[in-house]
């Protein structure tokens, strides 16, 4: 059960009623409390939590900032947070701890996703304190099926009937500098629920290169290894050192190095299995005033520099954000296209012969870090005759800015799934290339 939901999110299916696709702040020391049943629910918050699960550890987790274990929390330009153990709780902290882990029965999931589609979860469990994860494990066992993990819901399509299993929303936050490697790279540790956009902004402000091209991608840090999130020449595999995860088979916490994560083009062992839930990650970034080489023509054009140039980190971040906004790929930048999961389809892998044929047709064909040769899915959709704003099925159309699918009033998971299939079939018929959806179905 990988966690997170970025431009690629891990979310196991659990035992769902219907599966689409087959038809920080300080002082976060709060234990969970059962919330009332959601209005309209036939339940009235039944006593699902075993007695031993009600107890939260006596020692709270205290958040403070640190920089390489040396600088104080308020050091300018040092946004990292450092999780450490605090002393005995005082009454004020105990009161704060009352809302740490929340449980809501029959909770609608649609508002928690960027598509705004789907039915309810039997229970939604919101986790804020990493130390409370064992309590979630115990609670999840009281529901049928395997638990499902949800980050920001930016790459998820929830089935219309919802899900019978427990859904974990990972809201753990915190970033800290965790030393350095032998070759001088800075180690950055981040909690799985930390927003990816905030992490990227922090590393750019800190003068660390390795993530600047990922600016504007929604979702959580925990989603990055699941999908091997990447954009404009950078991807998670470039900088990931290790992942700490809960292993549902071994029933314990494990640490996995980058090689064990099996990172490929928008995939990983977490994407292919529900065995693990990502809890925290460590990245290795280099100190530099300049970005990685700009390898994409659109970004280079926005900067008015030659391809291959290196420019100040903040400048390349602004340029990438401008390019993403022009395509409607930044949440909140388009009032008409915001119900989106970004790219619905992966850039498909093609053979050398196909690559030669498509290059002759001026298709954007690129070789990726995993050695594969791929062509732009957006280009294929356009070549298949789809136009911007074109309705596909009721409630689903092509975006007005980019060749991807967006939802509108009246959309359903079943309709969105039909739209995916219609685009797939037409692209295959017109171009001979098979698309693959990168949406996580819950």
C-alpha positions as semicolon CSV with decimal commas, in nm:
position;residue;x (nm);y (nm);z (nm)
1;X;0,000;0,000;0,000
2;X;0,225;0,281;-0,121
3;X;0,133;0,628;-0,009
4;X;0,097;0,963;-0,169
5;X;-0,073;1,111;-0,468
6;X;0,129;1,333;-0,679
7;X;0,150;1,349;-1,042
8;X;0,151;0,988;-0,974
9;X;0,031;0,856;-0,651
10;X;0,030;0,524;-0,487
11;X;-0,300;0,395;-0,376
12;X;-0,388;0,032;-0,334
13;X;-0,730;-0,079;-0,442
14;X;-0,842;-0,238;-0,118
15;X;-1,163;-0,437;-0,151
16;X;-1,358;-0,167;-0,329
17;X;-1,724;-0,179;-0,418
18;X;-1,644;-0,077;-0,774
19;X;-1,313;-0,025;-0,942
20;X;-1,297;0,229;-1,220
21;X;-1,088;0,106;-1,507
22;X;-1,206;-0,248;-1,475
23;X;-1,558;-0,170;-1,638
24;X;0,408;2,245;0,891
25;X;0,306;2,380;1,184
26;X;0,450;2,340;1,536
27;X;0,264;2,160;1,810
28;X;0,103;1,881;1,608
29;X;0,059;1,658;1,911
30;X;-0,298;1,538;1,890
31;X;-0,432;1,184;1,926
32;X;-0,719;1,085;1,705
33;X;-1,081;1,103;1,806
34;X;-1,376;0,946;1,630
35;X;-1,562;1,210;1,434
36;X;-1,939;1,186;1,406
37;X;-2,075;0,992;1,115
38;X;-2,090;1,195;0,797
39;X;-2,434;1,353;0,752
40;X;-2,659;1,111;0,575
41;X;-2,456;0,808;0,681
42;X;-2,648;0,512;0,824
43;X;-2,370;0,477;1,081
44;X;-2,328;0,667;1,405
45;X;-1,957;0,616;1,458
46;X;-1,964;0,251;1,575
47;X;-1,697;0,143;1,824
48;X;-1,452;0,014;1,562
49;X;-1,137;0,098;1,755
50;X;-1,001;-0,169;1,990
51;X;-0,924;-0,055;2,343
52;X;-0,549;-0,079;2,289
53;X;-0,571;0,148;1,986
54;X;-0,718;0,434;2,184
55;X;-0,393;0,482;2,367
56;X;-0,143;0,715;2,203
57;X;0,219;0,696;2,315
58;X;0,287;0,895;2,628
59;X;0,580;1,079;2,472
60;X;0,471;1,335;2,212
61;X;0,668;1,422;1,903
62;X;0,807;1,773;1,908
63;X;0,886;1,959;1,587
64;X;1,185;2,188;1,566
65;X;1,399;2,316;1,283
66;X;1,758;2,226;1,227
67;X;2,020;2,273;0,958
68;X;2,281;1,999;0,936
69;X;2,222;1,948;1,308
70;X;2,376;2,286;1,385
71;X;2,159;2,589;1,313
72;X;1,848;2,702;1,502
73;X;1,494;2,683;1,372
74;X;1,468;3,047;1,271
75;X;1,789;3,057;1,068
76;X;1,697;3,252;0,752
77;X;1,664;3,045;0,438
78;X;1,673;2,715;0,629
79;X;1,320;2,576;0,602
80;X;1,392;2,224;0,726
81;X;1,209;2,065;1,017
82;X;1,363;1,812;1,247
83;X;1,151;1,554;1,427
84;X;1,271;1,469;1,773
85;X;1,130;1,340;2,098
86;X;0,984;1,583;2,345
87;X;0,949;1,558;2,720
88;X;0,641;1,470;2,922
89;X;0,325;1,629;2,779
90;X;0,181;1,932;2,947
91;X;-0,198;1,992;2,963
92;X;-0,194;2,237;2,672
93;X;-0,018;1,986;2,448
94;X;-0,253;1,711;2,557
95;X;-0,546;1,925;2,448
96;X;-0,379;1,985;2,110
97;X;-0,326;1,612;2,073
98;X;-0,702;1,545;2,076
99;X;-0,731;1,588;1,699
100;X;-0,410;1,417;1,590
101;X;-0,557;1,116;1,411
102;X;-0,913;1,153;1,292
103;X;-1,156;0,886;1,177
104;X;-1,461;0,975;0,967
105;X;-1,711;0,706;0,867
106;X;-1,868;0,701;0,520
107;X;-1,641;0,992;0,423
108;X;-1,682;1,127;0,069
109;X;-1,357;1,086;-0,123
110;X;-1,446;1,298;-0,427
111;X;-1,362;1,629;-0,250
112;X;-1,020;1,486;-0,164
113;X;-0,926;1,430;-0,528
114;X;-0,853;1,679;-0,805
115;X;-1,105;1,510;-1,036
116;X;-1,382;1,548;-0,780
117;X;-1,523;1,208;-0,870
118;X;-1,612;0,897;-0,670
119;X;-1,802;0,751;-0,378
120;X;-1,727;0,732;-0,005
121;X;-1,476;0,537;0,200
122;X;-1,599;0,312;0,478
123;X;-1,361;0,511;0,696
124;X;-1,120;0,793;0,625
125;X;-0,827;0,807;0,868
126;X;-0,622;1,126;0,867
127;X;-0,270;1,085;1,008
128;X;-0,061;1,384;1,117
129;X;0,199;1,240;1,353
130;X;0,433;0,969;1,218
131;X;0,451;0,821;1,567
132;X;0,082;0,733;1,542
133;X;0,121;0,505;1,239
134;X;0,111;0,184;1,451
135;X;-0,233;0,290;1,572
136;X;-0,344;0,324;1,211
137;X;-0,217;-0,029;1,139
138;X;-0,427;-0,165;1,425
139;X;-0,733;0,031;1,320
140;X;-0,703;-0,065;0,953
141;X;-0,724;-0,429;1,055
142;X;-1,082;-0,377;1,177
143;X;-1,203;-0,310;0,821
144;X;-1,239;-0,558;0,532
145;X;-0,977;-0,573;0,263
146;X;-0,640;-0,404;0,243
147;X;-0,601;-0,046;0,357
148;X;-0,567;0,221;0,091
149;X;-0,336;0,522;0,108
150;X;-0,423;0,865;-0,030
151;X;-0,204;1,174;-0,050
152;X;-0,344;1,483;-0,220
153;X;-0,552;1,281;-0,467
154;X;-0,400;1,444;-0,775
155;X;-0,356;1,122;-0,973
156;X;-0,649;0,918;-0,842
157;X;-0,984;0,811;-0,987
158;X;-1,218;0,685;-0,714
159;X;-1,486;0,436;-0,815
160;X;-1,846;0,560;-0,813
161;X;-1,947;0,319;-0,536
162;X;-1,650;0,409;-0,316
163;X;-1,446;0,164;-0,113
164;X;-1,521;-0,073;0,177
165;X;-1,169;-0,066;0,318
166;X;-1,005;0,197;0,537
167;X;-0,847;0,489;0,353
168;X;-0,544;0,658;0,506
169;X;-0,481;1,021;0,423
170;X;-0,117;1,085;0,499
171;X;-0,081;1,438;0,636
172;X;0,259;1,394;0,801
173;X;0,482;1,692;0,730
174;X;0,842;1,787;0,794
175;X;1,171;1,841;0,614
176;X;1,519;1,833;0,764
177;X;1,877;1,844;0,646
178;X;2,025;1,509;0,746
179;X;2,398;1,543;0,685
180;X;2,590;1,485;0,364
181;X;2,726;1,208;0,144
182;X;3,093;1,127;0,083
183;X;3,082;1,321;-0,246
184;X;2,940;1,632;-0,079
185;X;2,572;1,605;-0,163
186;X;2,327;1,728;0,101
187;X;2,090;1,468;0,245
188;X;1,732;1,590;0,280
189;X;1,480;1,383;0,476
190;X;1,109;1,446;0,423
191;X;0,789;1,299;0,563
192;X;0,563;1,121;0,313
193;X;0,270;1,359;0,357
194;X;0,474;1,672;0,294
195;X;0,350;1,861;-0,016
196;X;0,591;1,808;-0,304
197;X;0,552;2,170;-0,416
198;X;0,666;2,292;-0,073
199;X;0,963;2,055;-0,079
200;X;1,073;2,179;-0,422
201;X;1,033;2,543;-0,317
202;X;1,239;2,477;-0,004
203;X;1,524;2,309;-0,190
204;X;1,539;2,589;-0,447
205;X;1,545;2,851;-0,169
206;X;1,818;2,651;0,003
207;X;2,034;2,653;-0,312
208;X;2,005;2,278;-0,376
209;X;1,981;2,144;-0,730
210;X;1,811;1,819;-0,825
211;X;1,440;1,898;-0,793
212;X;1,396;2,238;-0,957
213;X;1,231;2,094;-1,270
214;X;0,959;1,933;-1,054
215;X;0,814;2,269;-0,955
216;X;0,437;2,293;-0,987
217;X;0,371;1,917;-0,967
218;X;0,088;1,852;-0,719
219;X;0,079;1,573;-0,465
220;X;0,292;1,460;-0,175
221;X;0,657;1,370;-0,138
222;X;0,550;1,014;-0,062
223;X;0,416;0,979;-0,416
224;X;0,748;1,057;-0,580
225;X;0,905;0,709;-0,560
226;X;0,573;0,537;-0,633
227;X;0,549;0,691;-0,979
228;X;0,917;0,787;-1,008
229;X;0,779;1,135;-1,057
230;X;0,965;1,342;-1,312
231;X;0,945;1,634;-1,551
232;X;1,162;1,830;-1,793
233;X;1,468;1,609;-1,759
234;X;1,463;1,536;-1,385
235;X;1,304;1,245;-1,200
236;X;1,295;1,097;-0,852
237;X;1,549;0,828;-0,941
238;X;1,815;1,097;-0,992
239;X;1,824;1,196;-0,626
240;X;1,648;0,932;-0,413
241;X;1,874;0,763;-0,157
242;X;1,632;0,558;0,052
243;X;1,271;0,511;0,154
244;X;1,138;0,416;0,496
245;X;0,816;0,221;0,457
246;X;0,575;-0,004;0,640
247;X;0,593;-0,358;0,502
248;X;0,245;-0,511;0,531
249;X;0,384;-0,859;0,463
250;X;0,656;-0,848;0,730
251;X;0,437;-0,628;0,955
252;X;0,723;-0,396;1,039
253;X;0,902;-0,082;0,928
254;X;1,175;-0,131;0,665
255;X;1,436;0,086;0,495
256;X;1,484;0,037;0,122
257;X;1,766;0,189;-0,081
258;X;1,692;0,338;-0,422
259;X;1,789;0,018;-0,604
260;X;1,537;-0,183;-0,402
261;X;1,261;0,057;-0,509
262;X;1,282;-0,066;-0,869
263;X;1,241;0,279;-1,020
264;X;1,159;0,290;-1,390
265;X;0,969;0,523;-1,620
266;X;0,679;0,635;-1,398
267;X;0,684;0,308;-1,210
268;X;0,839;0,130;-0,911
269;X;0,782;-0,167;-0,682
270;X;0,537;0,057;-0,494
271;X;0,333;0,116;-0,808
272;X;0,312;-0,256;-0,884
273;X;0,230;-0,378;-0,534
274;X;0,032;-0,280;-0,224
275;X;0,290;-0,439;0,003
276;X;0,443;-0,112;0,128
277;X;0,328;0,223;0,263
278;X;0,586;0,499;0,220
279;X;0,651;0,681;0,549
280;X;0,954;0,902;0,480
281;X;1,225;0,956;0,218
282;X;1,583;1,073;0,191
283;X;1,713;1,260;-0,115
284;X;2,071;1,366;-0,199
285;X;2,097;1,711;-0,361
286;X;2,393;1,925;-0,462
287;X;2,457;2,280;-0,353
288;X;2,467;2,503;-0,657
289;X;2,355;2,848;-0,765
290;X;2,281;2,705;-1,109
291;X;2,024;2,455;-1,225
292;X;2,078;2,126;-1,399
293;X;2,120;2,168;-1,777
294;X;1,796;2,276;-1,944
295;X;1,724;1,993;-2,188
296;X;1,367;2,073;-2,300
297;X;1,316;2,321;-2,581
298;X;1,001;2,473;-2,431
299;X;1,177;2,558;-2,106
300;X;1,484;2,689;-2,290
301;X;1,256;2,908;-2,503
302;X;1,084;3,045;-2,192
303;X;1,428;3,137;-2,057
304;X;1,554;3,258;-2,396
305;X;1,869;3,047;-2,362
306;X;2,016;2,764;-2,572
307;X;1,925;2,405;-2,485
308;X;2,185;2,270;-2,243
309;X;2,229;2,599;-2,057
310;X;2,245;2,620;-1,679
311;X;2,069;2,916;-1,520
312;X;1,999;3,034;-1,162
313;X;1,773;2,791;-0,977
314;X;1,492;3,036;-0,913
315;X;1,488;3,141;-1,280
316;X;1,453;2,789;-1,414
317;X;1,184;2,715;-1,156
318;X;0,984;3,017;-1,273
319;X;1,028;2,914;-1,636
320;X;0,911;2,558;-1,574
321;X;0,610;2,691;-1,382
322;X;0,527;2,921;-1,674
323;X;0,540;2,631;-1,920
324;X;0,327;2,410;-1,696
325;X;0,068;2,685;-1,649
326;X;0,046;2,736;-2,026
327;X;-0,060;2,372;-2,052
328;X;-0,306;2,387;-1,763
329;X;-0,079;2,155;-1,563
330;X;-0,075;2,364;-1,243
331;X;-0,374;2,326;-1,013
332;X;-0,573;2,645;-0,978
333;X;-0,429;2,812;-1,288
334;X;-0,736;2,747;-1,502
335;X;-1,091;2,789;-1,383
336;X;-1,222;2,558;-1,656
337;X;-0,965;2,276;-1,650
338;X;-0,887;2,233;-1,281
339;X;-1,068;1,897;-1,247
340;X;-0,774;1,707;-1,385
341;X;-0,509;1,449;-1,301
342;X;-0,255;1,616;-1,527
343;X;-0,129;1,368;-1,784
344;X;-0,376;1,080;-1,807
345;X;-0,143;0,873;-2,027
346;X;0,225;0,788;-2,005
347;X;0,454;0,874;-2,293
348;X;0,444;0,528;-2,457
349;X;0,756;0,326;-2,528
350;X;0,814;0,266;-2,898
351;X;1,048;0,054;-3,108
352;X;1,345;0,200;-3,299
353;X;1,152;0,153;-3,624
354;X;0,852;0,336;-3,485
355;X;1,082;0,610;-3,355
356;X;1,228;0,664;-3,704
357;X;0,881;0,680;-3,858
358;X;0,748;0,920;-3,597
359;X;1,054;1,146;-3,613
360;X;0,994;1,175;-3,986
361;X;0,649;1,307;-3,893
362;X;0,813;1,558;-3,656
363;X;0,688;1,382;-3,345
364;X;0,861;1,464;-3,014
365;X;1,054;1,141;-2,960
366;X;1,299;1,121;-2,668
367;X;1,525;0,870;-2,498
368;X;1,454;0,847;-2,124
369;X;1,691;0,774;-1,833
370;X;1,581;0,410;-1,818
371;X;1,702;0,366;-2,178
372;X;1,356;0,352;-2,331
373;X;1,255;0,550;-2,641
374;X;0,920;0,723;-2,599
375;X;0,691;0,957;-2,786
376;X;0,469;1,228;-2,639
377;X;0,120;1,100;-2,553
378;X;-0,020;1,449;-2,611
379;X;0,117;1,453;-2,966
380;X;-0,041;1,113;-3,036
381;X;-0,380;1,226;-2,904
382;X;-0,367;1,531;-3,129
383;X;-0,266;1,319;-3,430
384;X;-0,561;1,089;-3,361
385;X;-0,794;1,379;-3,441
386;X;-0,890;1,497;-3,094
387;X;-0,928;1,871;-3,061
388;X;-0,896;2,092;-2,757
389;X;-1,226;2,125;-2,564
390;X;-1,379;1,832;-2,753
391;X;-1,640;1,642;-2,546
392;X;-1,565;1,270;-2,521
393;X;-1,850;1,145;-2,300
394;X;-2,092;1,314;-2,064
395;X;-1,889;1,511;-1,810
396;X;-1,548;1,441;-1,968
397;X;-1,370;1,635;-2,242
398;X;-1,028;1,722;-2,378
399;X;-0,869;2,010;-2,189
400;X;-0,882;2,357;-2,343
401;X;-0,505;2,395;-2,297
402;X;-0,346;2,051;-2,330
403;X;-0,423;1,715;-2,490
404;X;-0,542;1,539;-2,178
405;X;-0,879;1,463;-2,018
406;X;-1,061;1,684;-1,767
407;X;-1,386;1,638;-1,578
408;X;-1,691;1,864;-1,583
409;X;-2,036;1,876;-1,427
410;X;-2,200;1,534;-1,450
411;X;-1,875;1,339;-1,460
412;X;-1,854;0,994;-1,305
413;X;-1,579;0,739;-1,262
414;X;-1,750;0,514;-1,515
415;X;-1,765;0,798;-1,768
416;X;-1,403;0,896;-1,713
417;X;-1,299;0,535;-1,764
418;X;-1,499;0,518;-2,089
419;X;-1,326;0,836;-2,207
420;X;-0,985;0,684;-2,137
421;X;-1,079;0,380;-2,345
422;X;-1,214;0,591;-2,633
423;X;-0,890;0,789;-2,655
424;X;-0,683;0,470;-2,627
425;X;-0,872;0,296;-2,909
426;X;-0,863;0,595;-3,145
427;X;-0,490;0,659;-3,092
428;X;-0,417;0,292;-3,157
429;X;-0,630;0,294;-3,473
430;X;-0,480;0,614;-3,613
431;X;-0,114;0,583;-3,508
432;X;-0,053;0,217;-3,424
433;X;0,083;0,315;-3,080
434;X;-0,069;0,178;-2,760
435;X;-0,121;0,429;-2,478
436;X;-0,105;0,334;-2,110
437;X;-0,302;0,518;-1,843
438;X;-0,100;0,643;-1,548
439;X;-0,405;0,712;-1,332
440;X;-0,437;0,519;-1,006
441;X;-0,778;0,353;-0,977
442;X;-0,925;0,333;-0,628
